[in-house]
Coordinates of C-alpha atoms in Angstrom, one line a residue:
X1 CA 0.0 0.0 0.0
X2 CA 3.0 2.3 0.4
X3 CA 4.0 1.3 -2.4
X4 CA 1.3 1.8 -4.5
X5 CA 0.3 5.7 -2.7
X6 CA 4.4 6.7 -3.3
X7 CA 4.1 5.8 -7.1
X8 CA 0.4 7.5 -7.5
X9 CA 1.9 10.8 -6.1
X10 CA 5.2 10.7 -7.6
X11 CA 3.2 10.3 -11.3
X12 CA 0.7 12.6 -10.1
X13 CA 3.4 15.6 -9.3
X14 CA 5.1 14.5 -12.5
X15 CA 2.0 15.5 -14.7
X16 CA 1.5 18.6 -12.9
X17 CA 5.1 19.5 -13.3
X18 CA 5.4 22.2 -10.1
X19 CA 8.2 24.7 -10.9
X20 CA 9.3 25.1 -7.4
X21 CA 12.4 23.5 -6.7
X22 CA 11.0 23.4 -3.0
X23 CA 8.2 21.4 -3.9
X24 CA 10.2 18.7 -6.0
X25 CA 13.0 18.3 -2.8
X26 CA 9.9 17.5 -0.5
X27 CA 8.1 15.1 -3.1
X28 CA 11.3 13.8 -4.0
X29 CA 12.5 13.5 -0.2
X30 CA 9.4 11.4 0.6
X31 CA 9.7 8.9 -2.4
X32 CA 13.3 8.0 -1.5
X33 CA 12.6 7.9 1.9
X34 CA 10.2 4.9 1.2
X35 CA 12.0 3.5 -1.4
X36 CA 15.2 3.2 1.6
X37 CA 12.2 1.8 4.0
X38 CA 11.3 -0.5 1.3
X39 CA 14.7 -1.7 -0.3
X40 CA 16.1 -1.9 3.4
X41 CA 13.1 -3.4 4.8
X42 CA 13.5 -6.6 2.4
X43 CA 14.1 -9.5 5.3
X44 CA 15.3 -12.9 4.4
X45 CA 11.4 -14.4 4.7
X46 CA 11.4 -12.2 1.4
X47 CA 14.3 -13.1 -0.6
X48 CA 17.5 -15.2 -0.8
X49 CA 19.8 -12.7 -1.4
X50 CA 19.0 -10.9 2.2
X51 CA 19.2 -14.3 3.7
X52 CA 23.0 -15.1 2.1
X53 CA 24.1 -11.3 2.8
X54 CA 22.9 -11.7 6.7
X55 CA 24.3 -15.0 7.2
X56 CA 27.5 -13.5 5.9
X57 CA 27.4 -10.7 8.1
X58 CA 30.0 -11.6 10.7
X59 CA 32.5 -12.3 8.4
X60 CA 35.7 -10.5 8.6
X61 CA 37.7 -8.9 5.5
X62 CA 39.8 -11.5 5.8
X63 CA 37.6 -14.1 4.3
X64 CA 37.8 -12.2 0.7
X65 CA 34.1 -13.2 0.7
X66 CA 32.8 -9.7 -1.1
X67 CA 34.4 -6.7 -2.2
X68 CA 36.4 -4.5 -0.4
X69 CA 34.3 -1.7 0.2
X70 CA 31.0 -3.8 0.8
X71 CA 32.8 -6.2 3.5
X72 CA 35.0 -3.4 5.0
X73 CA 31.3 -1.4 5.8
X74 CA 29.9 -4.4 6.9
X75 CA 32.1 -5.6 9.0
X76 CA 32.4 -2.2 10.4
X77 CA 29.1 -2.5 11.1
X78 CA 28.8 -5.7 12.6
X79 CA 31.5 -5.1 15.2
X80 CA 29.7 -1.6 16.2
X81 CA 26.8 -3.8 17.3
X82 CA 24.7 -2.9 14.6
X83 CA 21.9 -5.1 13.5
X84 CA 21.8 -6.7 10.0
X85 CA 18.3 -5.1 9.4
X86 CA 19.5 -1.8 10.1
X87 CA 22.4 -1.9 8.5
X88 CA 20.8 -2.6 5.3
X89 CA 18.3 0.2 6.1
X90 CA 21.1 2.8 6.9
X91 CA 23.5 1.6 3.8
X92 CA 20.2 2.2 1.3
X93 CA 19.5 5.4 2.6
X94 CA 22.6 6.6 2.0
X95 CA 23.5 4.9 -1.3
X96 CA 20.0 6.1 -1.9
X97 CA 21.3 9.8 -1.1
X98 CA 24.1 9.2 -3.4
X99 CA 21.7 8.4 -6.3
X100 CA 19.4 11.5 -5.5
X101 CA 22.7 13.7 -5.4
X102 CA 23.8 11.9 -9.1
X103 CA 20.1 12.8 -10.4
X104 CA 19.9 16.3 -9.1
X105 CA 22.9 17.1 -11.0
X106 CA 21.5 15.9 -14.2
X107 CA 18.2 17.5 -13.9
X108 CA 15.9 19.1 -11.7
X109 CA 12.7 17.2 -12.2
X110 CA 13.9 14.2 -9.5
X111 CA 10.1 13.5 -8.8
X112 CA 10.1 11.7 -12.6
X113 CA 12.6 10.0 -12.5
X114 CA 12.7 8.1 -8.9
X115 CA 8.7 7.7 -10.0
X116 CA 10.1 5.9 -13.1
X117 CA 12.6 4.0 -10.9
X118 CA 10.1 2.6 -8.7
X119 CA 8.2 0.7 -11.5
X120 CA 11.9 0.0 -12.8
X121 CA 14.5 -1.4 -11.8
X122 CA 13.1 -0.6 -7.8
X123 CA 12.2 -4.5 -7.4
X124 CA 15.2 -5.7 -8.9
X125 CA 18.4 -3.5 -7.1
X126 CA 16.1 -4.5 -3.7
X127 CA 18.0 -7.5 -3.8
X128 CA 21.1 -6.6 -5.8
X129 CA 22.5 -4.7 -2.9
X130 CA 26.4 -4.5 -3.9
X131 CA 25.2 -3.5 -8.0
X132 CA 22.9 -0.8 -6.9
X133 CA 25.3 0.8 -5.0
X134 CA 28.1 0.5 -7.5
X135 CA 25.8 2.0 -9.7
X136 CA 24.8 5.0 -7.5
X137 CA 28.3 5.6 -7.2
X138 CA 28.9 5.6 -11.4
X139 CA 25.9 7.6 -11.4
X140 CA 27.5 10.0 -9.0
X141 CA 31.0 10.1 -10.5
X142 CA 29.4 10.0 -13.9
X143 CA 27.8 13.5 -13.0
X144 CA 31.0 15.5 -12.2
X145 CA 32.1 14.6 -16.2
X146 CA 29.6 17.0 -17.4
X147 CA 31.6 19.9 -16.0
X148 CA 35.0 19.4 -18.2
X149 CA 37.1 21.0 -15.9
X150 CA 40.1 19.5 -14.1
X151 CA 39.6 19.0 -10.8
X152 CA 35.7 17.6 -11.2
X153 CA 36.8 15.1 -14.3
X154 CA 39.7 13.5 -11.5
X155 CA 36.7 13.8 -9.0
X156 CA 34.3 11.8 -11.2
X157 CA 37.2 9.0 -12.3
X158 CA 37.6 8.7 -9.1
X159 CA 34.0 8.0 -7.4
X160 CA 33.4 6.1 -10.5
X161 CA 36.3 3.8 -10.2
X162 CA 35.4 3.7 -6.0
X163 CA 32.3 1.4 -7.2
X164 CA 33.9 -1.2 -8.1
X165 CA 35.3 -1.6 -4.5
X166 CA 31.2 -3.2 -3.9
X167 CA 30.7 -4.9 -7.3
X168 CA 34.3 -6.0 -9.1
X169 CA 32.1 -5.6 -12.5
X170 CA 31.6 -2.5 -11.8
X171 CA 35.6 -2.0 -13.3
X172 CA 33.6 -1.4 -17.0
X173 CA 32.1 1.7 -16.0
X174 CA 35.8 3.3 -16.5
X175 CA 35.3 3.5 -20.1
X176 CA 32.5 6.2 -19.5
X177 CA 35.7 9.0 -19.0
X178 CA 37.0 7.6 -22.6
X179 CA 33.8 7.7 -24.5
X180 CA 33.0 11.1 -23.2
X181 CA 35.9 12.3 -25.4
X182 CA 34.0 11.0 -28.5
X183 CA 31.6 13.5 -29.9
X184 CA 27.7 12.4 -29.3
X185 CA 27.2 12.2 -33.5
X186 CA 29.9 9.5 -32.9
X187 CA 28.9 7.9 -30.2
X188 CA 25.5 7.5 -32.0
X189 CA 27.5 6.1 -35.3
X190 CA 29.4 3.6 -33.3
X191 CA 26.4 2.5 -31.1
X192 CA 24.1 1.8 -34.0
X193 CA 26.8 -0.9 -35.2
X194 CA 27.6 -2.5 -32.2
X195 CA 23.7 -3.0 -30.7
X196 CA 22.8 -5.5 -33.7
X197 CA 26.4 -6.6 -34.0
X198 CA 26.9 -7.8 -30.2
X199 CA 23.0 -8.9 -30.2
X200 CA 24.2 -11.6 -33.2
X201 CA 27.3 -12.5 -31.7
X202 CA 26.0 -13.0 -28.2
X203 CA 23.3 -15.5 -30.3
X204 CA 25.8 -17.4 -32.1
X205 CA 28.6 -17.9 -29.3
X206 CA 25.4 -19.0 -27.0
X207 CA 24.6 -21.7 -29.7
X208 CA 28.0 -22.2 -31.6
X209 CA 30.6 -21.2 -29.7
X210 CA 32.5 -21.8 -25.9
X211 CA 32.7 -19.6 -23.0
X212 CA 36.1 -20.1 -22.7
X213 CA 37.0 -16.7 -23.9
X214 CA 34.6 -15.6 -21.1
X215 CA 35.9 -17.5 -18.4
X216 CA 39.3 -16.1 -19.1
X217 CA 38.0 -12.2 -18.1
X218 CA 36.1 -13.5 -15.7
X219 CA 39.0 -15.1 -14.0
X220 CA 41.1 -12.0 -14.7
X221 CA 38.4 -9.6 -12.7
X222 CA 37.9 -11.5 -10.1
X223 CA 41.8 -12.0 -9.0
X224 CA 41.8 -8.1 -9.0
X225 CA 38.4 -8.2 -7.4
X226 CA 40.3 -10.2 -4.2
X227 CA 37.1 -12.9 -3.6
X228 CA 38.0 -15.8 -1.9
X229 CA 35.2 -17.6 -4.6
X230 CA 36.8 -16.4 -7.6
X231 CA 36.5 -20.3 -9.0
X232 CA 32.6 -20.5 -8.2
X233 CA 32.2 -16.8 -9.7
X234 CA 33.7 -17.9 -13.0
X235 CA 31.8 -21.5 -13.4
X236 CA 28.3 -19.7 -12.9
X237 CA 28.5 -17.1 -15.0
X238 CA 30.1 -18.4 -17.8
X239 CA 28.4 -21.6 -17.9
X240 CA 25.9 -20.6 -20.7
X241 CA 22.1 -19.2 -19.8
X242 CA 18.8 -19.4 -20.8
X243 CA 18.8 -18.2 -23.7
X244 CA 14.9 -16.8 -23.9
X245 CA 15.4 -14.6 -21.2
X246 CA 18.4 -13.0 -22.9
X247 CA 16.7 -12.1 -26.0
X248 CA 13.7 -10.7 -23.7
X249 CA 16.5 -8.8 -21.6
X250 CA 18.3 -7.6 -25.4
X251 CA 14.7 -6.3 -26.8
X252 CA 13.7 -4.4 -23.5
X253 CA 17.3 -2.5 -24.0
X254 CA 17.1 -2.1 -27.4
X255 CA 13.2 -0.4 -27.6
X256 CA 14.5 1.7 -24.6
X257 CA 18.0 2.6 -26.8
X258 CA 16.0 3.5 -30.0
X259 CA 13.4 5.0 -27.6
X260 CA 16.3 7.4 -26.7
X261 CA 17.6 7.6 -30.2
X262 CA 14.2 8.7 -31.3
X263 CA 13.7 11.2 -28.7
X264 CA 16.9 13.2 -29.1
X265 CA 15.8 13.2 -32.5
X266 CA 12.9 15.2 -32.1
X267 CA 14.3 17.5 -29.3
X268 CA 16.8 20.3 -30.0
X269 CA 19.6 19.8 -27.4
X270 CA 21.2 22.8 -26.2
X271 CA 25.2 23.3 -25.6
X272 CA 24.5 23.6 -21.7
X273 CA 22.9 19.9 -21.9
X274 CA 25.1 18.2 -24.7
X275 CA 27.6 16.8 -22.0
X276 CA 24.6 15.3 -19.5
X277 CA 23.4 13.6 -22.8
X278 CA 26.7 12.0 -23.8
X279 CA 27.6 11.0 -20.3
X280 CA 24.4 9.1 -19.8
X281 CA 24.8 8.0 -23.3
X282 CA 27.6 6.6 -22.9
X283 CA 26.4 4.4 -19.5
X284 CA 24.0 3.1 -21.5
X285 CA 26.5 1.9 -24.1
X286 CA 28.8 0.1 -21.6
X287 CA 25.1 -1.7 -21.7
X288 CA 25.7 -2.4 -25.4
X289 CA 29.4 -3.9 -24.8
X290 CA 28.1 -6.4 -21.8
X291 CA 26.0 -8.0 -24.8
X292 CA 28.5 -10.3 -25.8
X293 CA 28.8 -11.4 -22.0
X294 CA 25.2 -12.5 -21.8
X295 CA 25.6 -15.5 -23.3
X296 CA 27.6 -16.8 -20.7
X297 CA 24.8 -15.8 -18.2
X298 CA 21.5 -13.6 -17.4
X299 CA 23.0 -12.0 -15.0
X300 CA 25.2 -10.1 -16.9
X301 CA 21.7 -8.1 -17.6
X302 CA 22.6 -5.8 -14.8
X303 CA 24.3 -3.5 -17.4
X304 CA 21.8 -3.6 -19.3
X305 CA 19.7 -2.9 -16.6
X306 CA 21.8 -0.3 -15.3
X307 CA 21.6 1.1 -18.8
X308 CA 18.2 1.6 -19.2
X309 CA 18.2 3.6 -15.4
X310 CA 20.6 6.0 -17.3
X311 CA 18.0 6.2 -19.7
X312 CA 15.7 7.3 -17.4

């Protein structure tokens, strides 16, 4: 029922479209303050993932058992006496923050786009603790890159590249800095050849081809990534996938791409937004390059995923 009242108000201030920017901090305040209640209120009764991440609670860094930066604050947690439950309420809210922070700096209307985020991908990064907040991070880091200064472009490599200490795969999102550099006309050029390219490729290797190619990077990241179950990583998601619910996962990116495509199409983009554009443009195409990946697992859909937030 929260739920449901959040996401009828969010849509309803949307349409309305309030100009004042105090009226979209409080409407926007109050749907990421139940999204946090929600996405930390998910209890192991609810979902395997909560159960796995508060079993593994009381494990020391030493154990290698997640990332550094997710089992450092854990652990830092656990030995304050702090509760799994509320750490997992406090870490959304502020990973939550983070996000908000990322958003504001890319536009003012917030109240759309967490609205959007509860239909999608709320229910998904609920239980994908460590990607959403490597992804909040990107999003974050991603946000300084519009300025082209210095000091904020070091600023943004660096939060960016600070993901990855809670999701090794989150390594990828340091090509965003690179294809910045490209012009957006280019970027376009180059992403309309690789969607239909790495879509057919990720098809045939799933049916024609090995994984052994994929197991290779795999085995690379995770010796960087430190994990104690680099060997289980590697076997599970490289050992193929269903393959229906990759094409399902390919199409959904692909409408939202062209969606985008489409869009910038009919809208004149000013000099002042050009860099936003490209920066989120280019998130989604690190979307476009995990493809290939896919056909070693599903779960590689978390770019894509990740991708159509930018979108957003």
């Amino acid at each position: 029922m929260l739920y449901i009242t959040a996401l009828i108000l969010g849509f309803l201030i949307s349409l309305i479209q309030p100009r004042g920017k105090f009226i979209q901090f409080v409407i926007t305040l109050i749907l990421v303050s139940i999204m946090a209640m929600l996405m930390g209120g998910v209890s192991s009764m609810h979902s395997f993932d909560t159960s796995a991440y508060e079993w593994m609670y009381s494990f020391s860094p030493d154990t290698h058992r997640f990332e550094w930066g997710y089992i450092h604050l854990s652990y830092w947690a656990f030995t304050h006496g702090i509760p799994y439950m509320t750490f997992r309420l406090i870490s959304y809210s502020l990973f939550l923050s983070f996000l908000y922070i990322a958003v504001r700096r890319f536009t003012p209307n917030t109240v759309m786009f967490f609205s959007l985020f509860m239909v999608f991908p709320f229910f998904v990064e609920a239980s994908q603790v460590r990607n959403f907040f490597m992804f909040a991070l990107v999003m974050l880091g991603s946000s300084f890159l519009t300025e082209r200064k210095v000091w904020p472009y070091i600023t943004g490599i660096i939060i960016i590249a600070s993901g990855s200490l809670f999701q090794t795969s989150g390594l990828i999102y340091i090509l965003i800095p690179v294809l910045c550099f490209f012009s957006m006309s280019t970027l376009l050029r180059i992403s309309l050849y690789l969607l239909p390219t790495f879509a057919l490729f990720a098809l045939l290797s799933h049916y024609f081809l090995s994984n052994t190619l994929l197991a290779s990077i795999l085995s690379l990241i995770t010796k960087v990534s430190g994990r104690s179950d680099s060997g289980s990583i590697v076997s599970l998601y490289s050992q193929g996938s269903s393959f229906s619910r990759v094409i399902l996962y390919i199409l959904a990116f692909a409408l939202i791409y062209l969606l985008v495509v489409y869009g910038r199409a009919k809208e004149n983009v000013t000099h002042v937004n050009i860099e936003k554009e490209k920066v989120l443009f280019s998130i989604m195409m690190i979307g476009i390059f995990a493809i290939p990946a896919m056909a070693g697992s599903a779960d590689f859909e978390r770019f894509l995923r990740n991708g159509i937030c930018a979108a957003i």
